[in-house]
Amino acid sequence: MVRNEWGWAEAYLDLGWEDIKVAVEYDGDHHRSIRSQYAKDIGRSEMLERYGWIVVRVIAEHPPDAIIRRVR
């Protein structure tokens, strides 16, 4: 969970390491096919980056070893 400066939950991550601020966000098909979801995802990524997080976005076609390499 990512909290804002007042302690309120700002985002729930698909996978994340708070101590090093690395988030892995899985984008299913609806993330690209529904325009409003795509726009929301952009804002969410920007918000996480403002809080100092590195965001790694993945899709089903990414092989696990490639995801692990990107997260490292």
PDB file of N, CA, C and O in Angstrom:
ATOM      1  N   MET A   1       0.846  -1.169   0.000  1.00  0.00           N
ATOM      2  CA  MET A   1       0.000   0.000   0.000  1.00  0.00           C
ATOM      3  C   MET A   1       0.898   1.241   0.000  1.00  0.00           C
ATOM      4  O   MET A   1       1.913   1.288   0.688  1.00  0.00           O
ATOM      5  N   VAL A   2       0.485   2.234  -0.750  1.00  0.00           N
ATOM      6  CA  VAL A   2       1.193   3.504  -0.799  1.00  0.00           C
ATOM      7  C   VAL A   2       0.325   4.536  -0.091  1.00  0.00           C
ATOM      8  O   VAL A   2      -0.856   4.685  -0.410  1.00  0.00           O
ATOM      9  N   ARG A   3       0.907   5.218   0.876  1.00  0.00           N
ATOM     10  CA  ARG A   3       0.172   6.228   1.645  1.00  0.00           C
ATOM     11  C   ARG A   3       0.646   7.628   1.260  1.00  0.00           C
ATOM     12  O   ARG A   3       1.813   7.829   0.961  1.00  0.00           O
ATOM     13  N   ASN A   4      -0.292   8.567   1.327  1.00  0.00           N
ATOM     14  CA  ASN A   4       0.079   9.949   1.057  1.00  0.00           C
ATOM     15  C   ASN A   4       0.673  10.584   2.316  1.00  0.00           C
ATOM     16  O   ASN A   4       0.840   9.910   3.341  1.00  0.00           O
ATOM     17  N   GLU A   5       0.966  11.876   2.249  1.00  0.00           N
ATOM     18  CA  GLU A   5       1.624  12.551   3.369  1.00  0.00           C
ATOM     19  C   GLU A   5       0.758  12.626   4.630  1.00  0.00           C
ATOM     20  O   GLU A   5       1.271  12.876   5.723  1.00  0.00           O
ATOM     21  N   TRP A   6      -0.538  12.387   4.526  1.00  0.00           N
ATOM     22  CA  TRP A   6      -1.429  12.381   5.683  1.00  0.00           C
ATOM     23  C   TRP A   6      -1.704  10.969   6.189  1.00  0.00           C
ATOM     24  O   TRP A   6      -2.515  10.778   7.100  1.00  0.00           O
ATOM     25  N   GLY A   7      -1.081   9.973   5.564  1.00  0.00           N
ATOM     26  CA  GLY A   7      -1.255   8.598   5.996  1.00  0.00           C
ATOM     27  C   GLY A   7      -2.414   7.861   5.362  1.00  0.00           C
ATOM     28  O   GLY A   7      -2.681   6.716   5.704  1.00  0.00           O
ATOM     29  N   TRP A   8      -3.132   8.520   4.453  1.00  0.00           N
ATOM     30  CA  TRP A   8      -4.256   7.884   3.768  1.00  0.00           C
ATOM     31  C   TRP A   8      -3.751   6.971   2.661  1.00  0.00           C
ATOM     32  O   TRP A   8      -2.772   7.293   1.989  1.00  0.00           O
ATOM     33  N   ALA A   9      -4.437   5.854   2.464  1.00  0.00           N
ATOM     34  CA  ALA A   9      -4.071   4.931   1.386  1.00  0.00           C
ATOM     35  C   ALA A   9      -4.302   5.617   0.047  1.00  0.00           C
ATOM     36  O   ALA A   9      -5.404   6.078  -0.240  1.00  0.00           O
ATOM     37  N   GLU A  10      -3.268   5.713  -0.733  1.00  0.00           N
ATOM     38  CA  GLU A  10      -3.334   6.362  -2.037  1.00  0.00           C
ATOM     39  C   GLU A  10      -3.431   5.324  -3.160  1.00  0.00           C
ATOM     40  O   GLU A  10      -4.054   5.568  -4.178  1.00  0.00           O
ATOM     41  N   ALA A  11      -2.774   4.165  -2.948  1.00  0.00           N
ATOM     42  CA  ALA A  11      -2.792   3.121  -3.977  1.00  0.00           C
ATOM     43  C   ALA A  11      -2.472   1.778  -3.341  1.00  0.00           C
ATOM     44  O   ALA A  11      -1.707   1.703  -2.384  1.00  0.00           O
ATOM     45  N   TYR A  12      -3.071   0.746  -3.905  1.00  0.00           N
ATOM     46  CA  TYR A  12      -2.745  -0.634  -3.543  1.00  0.00           C
ATOM     47  C   TYR A  12      -2.021  -1.224  -4.748  1.00  0.00           C
ATOM     48  O   TYR A  12      -2.549  -1.213  -5.861  1.00  0.00           O
ATOM     49  N   LEU A  13      -0.820  -1.709  -4.520  1.00  0.00           N
ATOM     50  CA  LEU A  13       0.020  -2.207  -5.598  1.00  0.00           C
ATOM     51  C   LEU A  13      -0.273  -3.678  -5.887  1.00  0.00           C
ATOM     52  O   LEU A  13      -0.637  -4.434  -4.984  1.00  0.00           O
ATOM     53  N   ASP A  14      -0.061  -4.075  -7.134  1.00  0.00           N
ATOM     54  CA  ASP A  14      -0.146  -5.502  -7.464  1.00  0.00           C
ATOM     55  C   ASP A  14       0.969  -6.248  -6.751  1.00  0.00           C
ATOM     56  O   ASP A  14       0.760  -7.332  -6.209  1.00  0.00           O
ATOM     57  N   LEU A  15       2.148  -5.672  -6.740  1.00  0.00           N
ATOM     58  CA  LEU A  15       3.308  -6.235  -6.051  1.00  0.00           C
ATOM     59  C   LEU A  15       4.245  -5.082  -5.760  1.00  0.00           C
ATOM     60  O   LEU A  15       4.451  -4.220  -6.624  1.00  0.00           O
ATOM     61  N   GLY A  16       4.791  -5.004  -4.565  1.00  0.00           N
ATOM     62  CA  GLY A  16       5.680  -3.890  -4.266  1.00  0.00           C
ATOM     63  C   GLY A  16       6.572  -4.152  -3.072  1.00  0.00           C
ATOM     64  O   GLY A  16       6.240  -4.953  -2.200  1.00  0.00           O
ATOM     65  N   TRP A  17       7.700  -3.468  -3.082  1.00  0.00           N
ATOM     66  CA  TRP A  17       8.668  -3.531  -1.996  1.00  0.00           C
ATOM     67  C   TRP A  17       8.817  -2.118  -1.452  1.00  0.00           C
ATOM     68  O   TRP A  17       9.488  -1.273  -2.063  1.00  0.00           O
ATOM     69  N   GLU A  18       8.176  -1.877  -0.310  1.00  0.00           N
ATOM     70  CA  GLU A  18       8.132  -0.531   0.249  1.00  0.00           C
ATOM     71  C   GLU A  18       9.520  -0.016   0.633  1.00  0.00           C
ATOM     72  O   GLU A  18       9.817   1.163   0.457  1.00  0.00           O
ATOM     73  N   ASP A  19      10.371  -0.899   1.153  1.00  0.00           N
ATOM     74  CA  ASP A  19      11.690  -0.455   1.614  1.00  0.00           C
ATOM     75  C   ASP A  19      12.555   0.099   0.487  1.00  0.00           C
ATOM     76  O   ASP A  19      13.389   0.978   0.716  1.00  0.00           O
ATOM     77  N   ILE A  20      12.356  -0.382  -0.737  1.00  0.00           N
ATOM     78  CA  ILE A  20      13.139   0.127  -1.870  1.00  0.00           C
ATOM     79  C   ILE A  20      12.260   0.853  -2.893  1.00  0.00           C
ATOM     80  O   ILE A  20      12.744   1.307  -3.929  1.00  0.00           O
ATOM     81  N   LYS A  21      10.973   0.944  -2.589  1.00  0.00           N
ATOM     82  CA  LYS A  21       9.999   1.653  -3.425  1.00  0.00           C
ATOM     83  C   LYS A  21      10.023   1.208  -4.888  1.00  0.00           C
ATOM     84  O   LYS A  21      10.143   2.005  -5.803  1.00  0.00           O
ATOM     85  N   VAL A  22       9.874  -0.099  -5.065  1.00  0.00           N
ATOM     86  CA  VAL A  22       9.733  -0.677  -6.405  1.00  0.00           C
ATOM     87  C   VAL A  22       8.365  -1.351  -6.462  1.00  0.00           C
ATOM     88  O   VAL A  22       8.040  -2.161  -5.604  1.00  0.00           O
ATOM     89  N   ALA A  23       7.602  -0.980  -7.487  1.00  0.00           N
ATOM     90  CA  ALA A  23       6.263  -1.537  -7.676  1.00  0.00           C
ATOM     91  C   ALA A  23       6.203  -2.278  -9.000  1.00  0.00           C
ATOM     92  O   ALA A  23       6.775  -1.830  -9.993  1.00  0.00           O
ATOM     93  N   VAL A  24       5.513  -3.418  -9.009  1.00  0.00           N
ATOM     94  CA  VAL A  24       5.219  -4.133 -10.244  1.00  0.00           C
ATOM     95  C   VAL A  24       3.709  -4.060 -10.432  1.00  0.00           C
ATOM     96  O   VAL A  24       2.947  -4.491  -9.563  1.00  0.00           O
ATOM     97  N   GLU A  25       3.294  -3.496 -11.546  1.00  0.00           N
ATOM     98  CA  GLU A  25       1.885  -3.335 -11.842  1.00  0.00           C
ATOM     99  C   GLU A  25       1.557  -4.149 -13.087  1.00  0.00           C
ATOM    100  O   GLU A  25       2.180  -3.990 -14.142  1.00  0.00           O
ATOM    101  N   TYR A  26       0.592  -5.061 -12.938  1.00  0.00           N
ATOM    102  CA  TYR A  26       0.161  -5.904 -14.046  1.00  0.00           C
ATOM    103  C   TYR A  26      -0.957  -5.210 -14.806  1.00  0.00           C
ATOM    104  O   TYR A  26      -1.954  -4.797 -14.222  1.00  0.00           O
ATOM    105  N   ASP A  27      -0.769  -5.062 -16.103  1.00  0.00           N
ATOM    106  CA  ASP A  27      -1.791  -4.459 -16.961  1.00  0.00           C
ATOM    107  C   ASP A  27      -2.485  -5.550 -17.764  1.00  0.00           C
ATOM    108  O   ASP A  27      -1.920  -6.083 -18.716  1.00  0.00           O
ATOM    109  N   GLY A  28      -3.699  -5.889 -17.361  1.00  0.00           N
ATOM    110  CA  GLY A  28      -4.500  -6.836 -18.118  1.00  0.00           C
ATOM    111  C   GLY A  28      -5.028  -6.180 -19.388  1.00  0.00           C
ATOM    112  O   GLY A  28      -4.795  -4.995 -19.654  1.00  0.00           O
ATOM    113  N   ASP A  29      -5.758  -6.931 -20.156  1.00  0.00           N
ATOM    114  CA  ASP A  29      -6.253  -6.458 -21.449  1.00  0.00           C
ATOM    115  C   ASP A  29      -7.085  -5.183 -21.337  1.00  0.00           C
ATOM    116  O   ASP A  29      -7.002  -4.303 -22.188  1.00  0.00           O
ATOM    117  N   HIS A  30      -7.882  -5.071 -20.284  1.00  0.00           N
ATOM    118  CA  HIS A  30      -8.738  -3.893 -20.142  1.00  0.00           C
ATOM    119  C   HIS A  30      -7.934  -2.607 -19.938  1.00  0.00           C
ATOM    120  O   HIS A  30      -8.429  -1.522 -20.174  1.00  0.00           O
ATOM    121  N   HIS A  31      -6.678  -2.727 -19.529  1.00  0.00           N
ATOM    122  CA  HIS A  31      -5.847  -1.539 -19.332  1.00  0.00           C
ATOM    123  C   HIS A  31      -5.504  -0.855 -20.653  1.00  0.00           C
ATOM    124  O   HIS A  31      -5.174   0.312 -20.676  1.00  0.00           O
ATOM    125  N   ARG A  32      -5.575  -1.581 -21.746  1.00  0.00           N
ATOM    126  CA  ARG A  32      -5.284  -0.962 -23.036  1.00  0.00           C
ATOM    127  C   ARG A  32      -6.532  -0.781 -23.884  1.00  0.00           C
ATOM    128  O   ARG A  32      -6.603   0.094 -24.715  1.00  0.00           O
ATOM    129  N   SER A  33      -7.550  -1.599 -23.631  1.00  0.00           N
ATOM    130  CA  SER A  33      -8.736  -1.546 -24.484  1.00  0.00           C
ATOM    131  C   SER A  33      -9.792  -0.549 -24.000  1.00  0.00           C
ATOM    132  O   SER A  33     -10.631  -0.121 -24.774  1.00  0.00           O
ATOM    133  N   ILE A  34      -9.755  -0.189 -22.738  1.00  0.00           N
ATOM    134  CA  ILE A  34     -10.701   0.791 -22.195  1.00  0.00           C
ATOM    135  C   ILE A  34      -9.936   2.101 -21.991  1.00  0.00           C
ATOM    136  O   ILE A  34      -9.068   2.202 -21.124  1.00  0.00           O
ATOM    137  N   ARG A  35     -10.254   3.080 -22.809  1.00  0.00           N
ATOM    138  CA  ARG A  35      -9.515   4.343 -22.830  1.00  0.00           C
ATOM    139  C   ARG A  35      -9.472   5.022 -21.457  1.00  0.00           C
ATOM    140  O   ARG A  35      -8.439   5.541 -21.045  1.00  0.00           O
ATOM    141  N   SER A  36     -10.575   5.024 -20.732  1.00  0.00           N
ATOM    142  CA  SER A  36     -10.610   5.675 -19.419  1.00  0.00           C
ATOM    143  C   SER A  36      -9.674   4.969 -18.426  1.00  0.00           C
ATOM    144  O   SER A  36      -9.044   5.626 -17.596  1.00  0.00           O
ATOM    145  N   GLN A  37      -9.574   3.645 -18.527  1.00  0.00           N
ATOM    146  CA  GLN A  37      -8.658   2.907 -17.650  1.00  0.00           C
ATOM    147  C   GLN A  37      -7.222   3.239 -17.992  1.00  0.00           C
ATOM    148  O   GLN A  37      -6.376   3.409 -17.113  1.00  0.00           O
ATOM    149  N   TYR A  38      -6.930   3.349 -19.293  1.00  0.00           N
ATOM    150  CA  TYR A  38      -5.586   3.704 -19.756  1.00  0.00           C
ATOM    151  C   TYR A  38      -5.189   5.077 -19.209  1.00  0.00           C
ATOM    152  O   TYR A  38      -4.082   5.251 -18.693  1.00  0.00           O
ATOM    153  N   ALA A  39      -6.101   6.050 -19.274  1.00  0.00           N
ATOM    154  CA  ALA A  39      -5.825   7.393 -18.758  1.00  0.00           C
ATOM    155  C   ALA A  39      -5.614   7.354 -17.240  1.00  0.00           C
ATOM    156  O   ALA A  39      -4.705   8.004 -16.710  1.00  0.00           O
ATOM    157  N   LYS A  40      -6.421   6.571 -16.546  1.00  0.00           N
ATOM    158  CA  LYS A  40      -6.278   6.434 -15.094  1.00  0.00           C
ATOM    159  C   LYS A  40      -4.919   5.822 -14.740  1.00  0.00           C
ATOM    160  O   LYS A  40      -4.268   6.246 -13.784  1.00  0.00           O
ATOM    161  N   ASP A  41      -4.490   4.832 -15.508  1.00  0.00           N
ATOM    162  CA  ASP A  41      -3.197   4.177 -15.269  1.00  0.00           C
ATOM    163  C   ASP A  41      -2.036   5.157 -15.402  1.00  0.00           C
ATOM    164  O   ASP A  41      -1.070   5.090 -14.639  1.00  0.00           O
ATOM    165  N   ILE A  42      -2.123   6.059 -16.385  1.00  0.00           N
ATOM    166  CA  ILE A  42      -1.069   7.057 -16.565  1.00  0.00           C
ATOM    167  C   ILE A  42      -0.982   7.947 -15.330  1.00  0.00           C
ATOM    168  O   ILE A  42       0.103   8.174 -14.787  1.00  0.00           O
ATOM    169  N   GLY A  43      -2.118   8.430 -14.859  1.00  0.00           N
ATOM    170  CA  GLY A  43      -2.138   9.258 -13.654  1.00  0.00           C
ATOM    171  C   GLY A  43      -1.628   8.520 -12.437  1.00  0.00           C
ATOM    172  O   GLY A  43      -0.896   9.072 -11.609  1.00  0.00           O
ATOM    173  N   ARG A  44      -1.972   7.251 -12.325  1.00  0.00           N
ATOM    174  CA  ARG A  44      -1.521   6.430 -11.189  1.00  0.00           C
ATOM    175  C   ARG A  44      -0.006   6.266 -11.212  1.00  0.00           C
ATOM    176  O   ARG A  44       0.651   6.419 -10.184  1.00  0.00           O
ATOM    177  N   SER A  45       0.556   5.981 -12.378  1.00  0.00           N
ATOM    178  CA  SER A  45       2.011   5.844 -12.500  1.00  0.00           C
ATOM    179  C   SER A  45       2.716   7.145 -12.136  1.00  0.00           C
ATOM    180  O   SER A  45       3.732   7.142 -11.435  1.00  0.00           O
ATOM    181  N   GLU A  46       2.170   8.254 -12.603  1.00  0.00           N
ATOM    182  CA  GLU A  46       2.766   9.556 -12.284  1.00  0.00           C
ATOM    183  C   GLU A  46       2.707   9.840 -10.788  1.00  0.00           C
ATOM    184  O   GLU A  46       3.660  10.358 -10.206  1.00  0.00           O
ATOM    185  N   MET A  47       1.591   9.502 -10.141  1.00  0.00           N
ATOM    186  CA  MET A  47       1.454   9.696  -8.705  1.00  0.00           C
ATOM    187  C   MET A  47       2.480   8.858  -7.948  1.00  0.00           C
ATOM    188  O   MET A  47       3.153   9.341  -7.042  1.00  0.00           O
ATOM    189  N   LEU A  48       2.626   7.588  -8.335  1.00  0.00           N
ATOM    190  CA  LEU A  48       3.596   6.720  -7.667  1.00  0.00           C
ATOM    191  C   LEU A  48       5.009   7.254  -7.835  1.00  0.00           C
ATOM    192  O   LEU A  48       5.810   7.245  -6.886  1.00  0.00           O
ATOM    193  N   GLU A  49       5.331   7.740  -9.020  1.00  0.00           N
ATOM    194  CA  GLU A  49       6.658   8.307  -9.257  1.00  0.00           C
ATOM    195  C   GLU A  49       6.885   9.565  -8.417  1.00  0.00           C
ATOM    196  O   GLU A  49       7.993   9.784  -7.925  1.00  0.00           O
ATOM    197  N   ARG A  50       5.859  10.375  -8.211  1.00  0.00           N
ATOM    198  CA  ARG A  50       5.988  11.562  -7.347  1.00  0.00           C
ATOM    199  C   ARG A  50       6.329  11.154  -5.916  1.00  0.00           C
ATOM    200  O   ARG A  50       7.036  11.872  -5.214  1.00  0.00           O
ATOM    201  N   TYR A  51       5.817  10.007  -5.490  1.00  0.00           N
ATOM    202  CA  TYR A  51       6.123   9.498  -4.158  1.00  0.00           C
ATOM    203  C   TYR A  51       7.457   8.745  -4.114  1.00  0.00           C
ATOM    204  O   TYR A  51       7.819   8.176  -3.093  1.00  0.00           O
ATOM    205  N   GLY A  52       8.180   8.750  -5.215  1.00  0.00           N
ATOM    206  CA  GLY A  52       9.511   8.156  -5.241  1.00  0.00           C
ATOM    207  C   GLY A  52       9.561   6.685  -5.638  1.00  0.00           C
ATOM    208  O   GLY A  52      10.610   6.056  -5.518  1.00  0.00           O
ATOM    209  N   TRP A  53       8.454   6.135  -6.128  1.00  0.00           N
ATOM    210  CA  TRP A  53       8.421   4.730  -6.517  1.00  0.00           C
ATOM    211  C   TRP A  53       8.924   4.539  -7.942  1.00  0.00           C
ATOM    212  O   TRP A  53       8.687   5.386  -8.808  1.00  0.00           O
ATOM    213  N   ILE A  54       9.591   3.441  -8.178  1.00  0.00           N
ATOM    214  CA  ILE A  54       9.917   2.977  -9.525  1.00  0.00           C
ATOM    215  C   ILE A  54       8.815   2.002  -9.910  1.00  0.00           C
ATOM    216  O   ILE A  54       8.552   1.043  -9.173  1.00  0.00           O
ATOM    217  N   VAL A  55       8.165   2.250 -11.033  1.00  0.00           N
ATOM    218  CA  VAL A  55       7.041   1.425 -11.461  1.00  0.00           C
ATOM    219  C   VAL A  55       7.450   0.582 -12.660  1.00  0.00           C
ATOM    220  O   VAL A  55       7.873   1.111 -13.682  1.00  0.00           O
ATOM    221  N   VAL A  56       7.330  -0.732 -12.509  1.00  0.00           N
ATOM    222  CA  VAL A  56       7.596  -1.677 -13.592  1.00  0.00           C
ATOM    223  C   VAL A  56       6.238  -2.212 -14.032  1.00  0.00           C
ATOM    224  O   VAL A  56       5.558  -2.880 -13.255  1.00  0.00           O
ATOM    225  N   ARG A  57       5.843  -1.897 -15.252  1.00  0.00           N
ATOM    226  CA  ARG A  57       4.550  -2.357 -15.769  1.00  0.00           C
ATOM    227  C   ARG A  57       4.781  -3.609 -16.605  1.00  0.00           C
ATOM    228  O   ARG A  57       5.682  -3.656 -17.431  1.00  0.00           O
ATOM    229  N   VAL A  58       3.940  -4.615 -16.354  1.00  0.00           N
ATOM    230  CA  VAL A  58       4.085  -5.882 -17.056  1.00  0.00           C
ATOM    231  C   VAL A  58       2.746  -6.307 -17.652  1.00  0.00           C
ATOM    232  O   VAL A  58       1.681  -5.891 -17.185  1.00  0.00           O
ATOM    233  N   ILE A  59       2.832  -7.145 -18.683  1.00  0.00           N
ATOM    234  CA  ILE A  59       1.651  -7.734 -19.315  1.00  0.00           C
ATOM    235  C   ILE A  59       1.860  -9.237 -19.413  1.00  0.00           C
ATOM    236  O   ILE A  59       2.967  -9.737 -19.180  1.00  0.00           O
ATOM    237  N   ALA A  60       0.822  -9.957 -19.762  1.00  0.00           N
ATOM    238  CA  ALA A  60       0.865 -11.423 -19.790  1.00  0.00           C
ATOM    239  C   ALA A  60       1.954 -11.951 -20.716  1.00  0.00           C
ATOM    240  O   ALA A  60       2.514 -13.023 -20.467  1.00  0.00           O
ATOM    241  N   GLU A  61       2.243 -11.224 -21.775  1.00  0.00           N
ATOM    242  CA  GLU A  61       3.232 -11.707 -22.748  1.00  0.00           C
ATOM    243  C   GLU A  61       4.682 -11.570 -22.271  1.00  0.00           C
ATOM    244  O   GLU A  61       5.586 -12.110 -22.902  1.00  0.00           O
ATOM    245  N   HIS A  62       4.915 -10.874 -21.185  1.00  0.00           N
ATOM    246  CA  HIS A  62       6.283 -10.757 -20.669  1.00  0.00           C
ATOM    247  C   HIS A  62       6.697 -12.051 -19.981  1.00  0.00           C
ATOM    248  O   HIS A  62       6.009 -12.497 -19.054  1.00  0.00           O
ATOM    249  N   PRO A  63       7.799 -12.646 -20.395  1.00  0.00           N
ATOM    250  CA  PRO A  63       8.261 -13.870 -19.722  1.00  0.00           C
ATOM    251  C   PRO A  63       8.735 -13.557 -18.300  1.00  0.00           C
ATOM    252  O   PRO A  63       9.281 -12.476 -18.048  1.00  0.00           O
ATOM    253  N   PRO A  64       8.513 -14.478 -17.376  1.00  0.00           N
ATOM    254  CA  PRO A  64       8.905 -14.241 -15.979  1.00  0.00           C
ATOM    255  C   PRO A  64      10.356 -13.816 -15.807  1.00  0.00           C
ATOM    256  O   PRO A  64      10.637 -12.916 -15.005  1.00  0.00           O
ATOM    257  N   ASP A  65      11.286 -14.428 -16.533  1.00  0.00           N
ATOM    258  CA  ASP A  65      12.690 -14.054 -16.363  1.00  0.00           C
ATOM    259  C   ASP A  65      12.944 -12.610 -16.795  1.00  0.00           C
ATOM    260  O   ASP A  65      13.757 -11.908 -16.203  1.00  0.00           O
ATOM    261  N   ALA A  66      12.228 -12.136 -17.800  1.00  0.00           N
ATOM    262  CA  ALA A  66      12.365 -10.750 -18.235  1.00  0.00           C
ATOM    263  C   ALA A  66      11.808  -9.791 -17.179  1.00  0.00           C
ATOM    264  O   ALA A  66      12.384  -8.730 -16.935  1.00  0.00           O
ATOM    265  N   ILE A  67      10.716 -10.186 -16.540  1.00  0.00           N
ATOM    266  CA  ILE A  67      10.146  -9.356 -15.467  1.00  0.00           C
ATOM    267  C   ILE A  67      11.129  -9.271 -14.304  1.00  0.00           C
ATOM    268  O   ILE A  67      11.393  -8.170 -13.787  1.00  0.00           O
ATOM    269  N   ILE A  68      11.678 -10.385 -13.894  1.00  0.00           N
ATOM    270  CA  ILE A  68      12.638 -10.401 -12.793  1.00  0.00           C
ATOM    271  C   ILE A  68      13.842  -9.533 -13.137  1.00  0.00           C
ATOM    272  O   ILE A  68      14.321  -8.760 -12.296  1.00  0.00           O
ATOM    273  N   ARG A  69      14.326  -9.623 -14.347  1.00  0.00           N
ATOM    274  CA  ARG A  69      15.472  -8.814 -14.777  1.00  0.00           C
ATOM    275  C   ARG A  69      15.118  -7.323 -14.704  1.00  0.00           C
ATOM    276  O   ARG A  69      15.922  -6.519 -14.222  1.00  0.00           O
ATOM    277  N   ARG A  70      13.943  -6.944 -15.128  1.00  0.00           N
ATOM    278  CA  ARG A  70      13.536  -5.541 -15.075  1.00  0.00           C
ATOM    279  C   ARG A  70      13.387  -5.038 -13.646  1.00  0.00           C
ATOM    280  O   ARG A  70      13.729  -3.904 -13.341  1.00  0.00           O
ATOM    281  N   VAL A  71      12.863  -5.888 -12.775  1.00  0.00           N
ATOM    282  CA  VAL A  71      12.702  -5.488 -11.374  1.00  0.00           C
ATOM    283  C   VAL A  71      14.055  -5.303 -10.707  1.00  0.00           C
ATOM    284  O   VAL A  71      14.250  -4.361  -9.942  1.00  0.00           O
ATOM    285  N   ARG A  72      14.999  -6.168 -11.013  1.00  0.00           N
ATOM    286  CA  ARG A  72      16.348  -6.030 -10.433  1.00  0.00           C
ATOM    287  C   ARG A  72      16.960  -4.725 -10.841  1.00  0.00           C
ATOM    288  O   ARG A  72      17.643  -4.064 -10.137  1.00  0.00           O
TER     289      ARG A  72
END
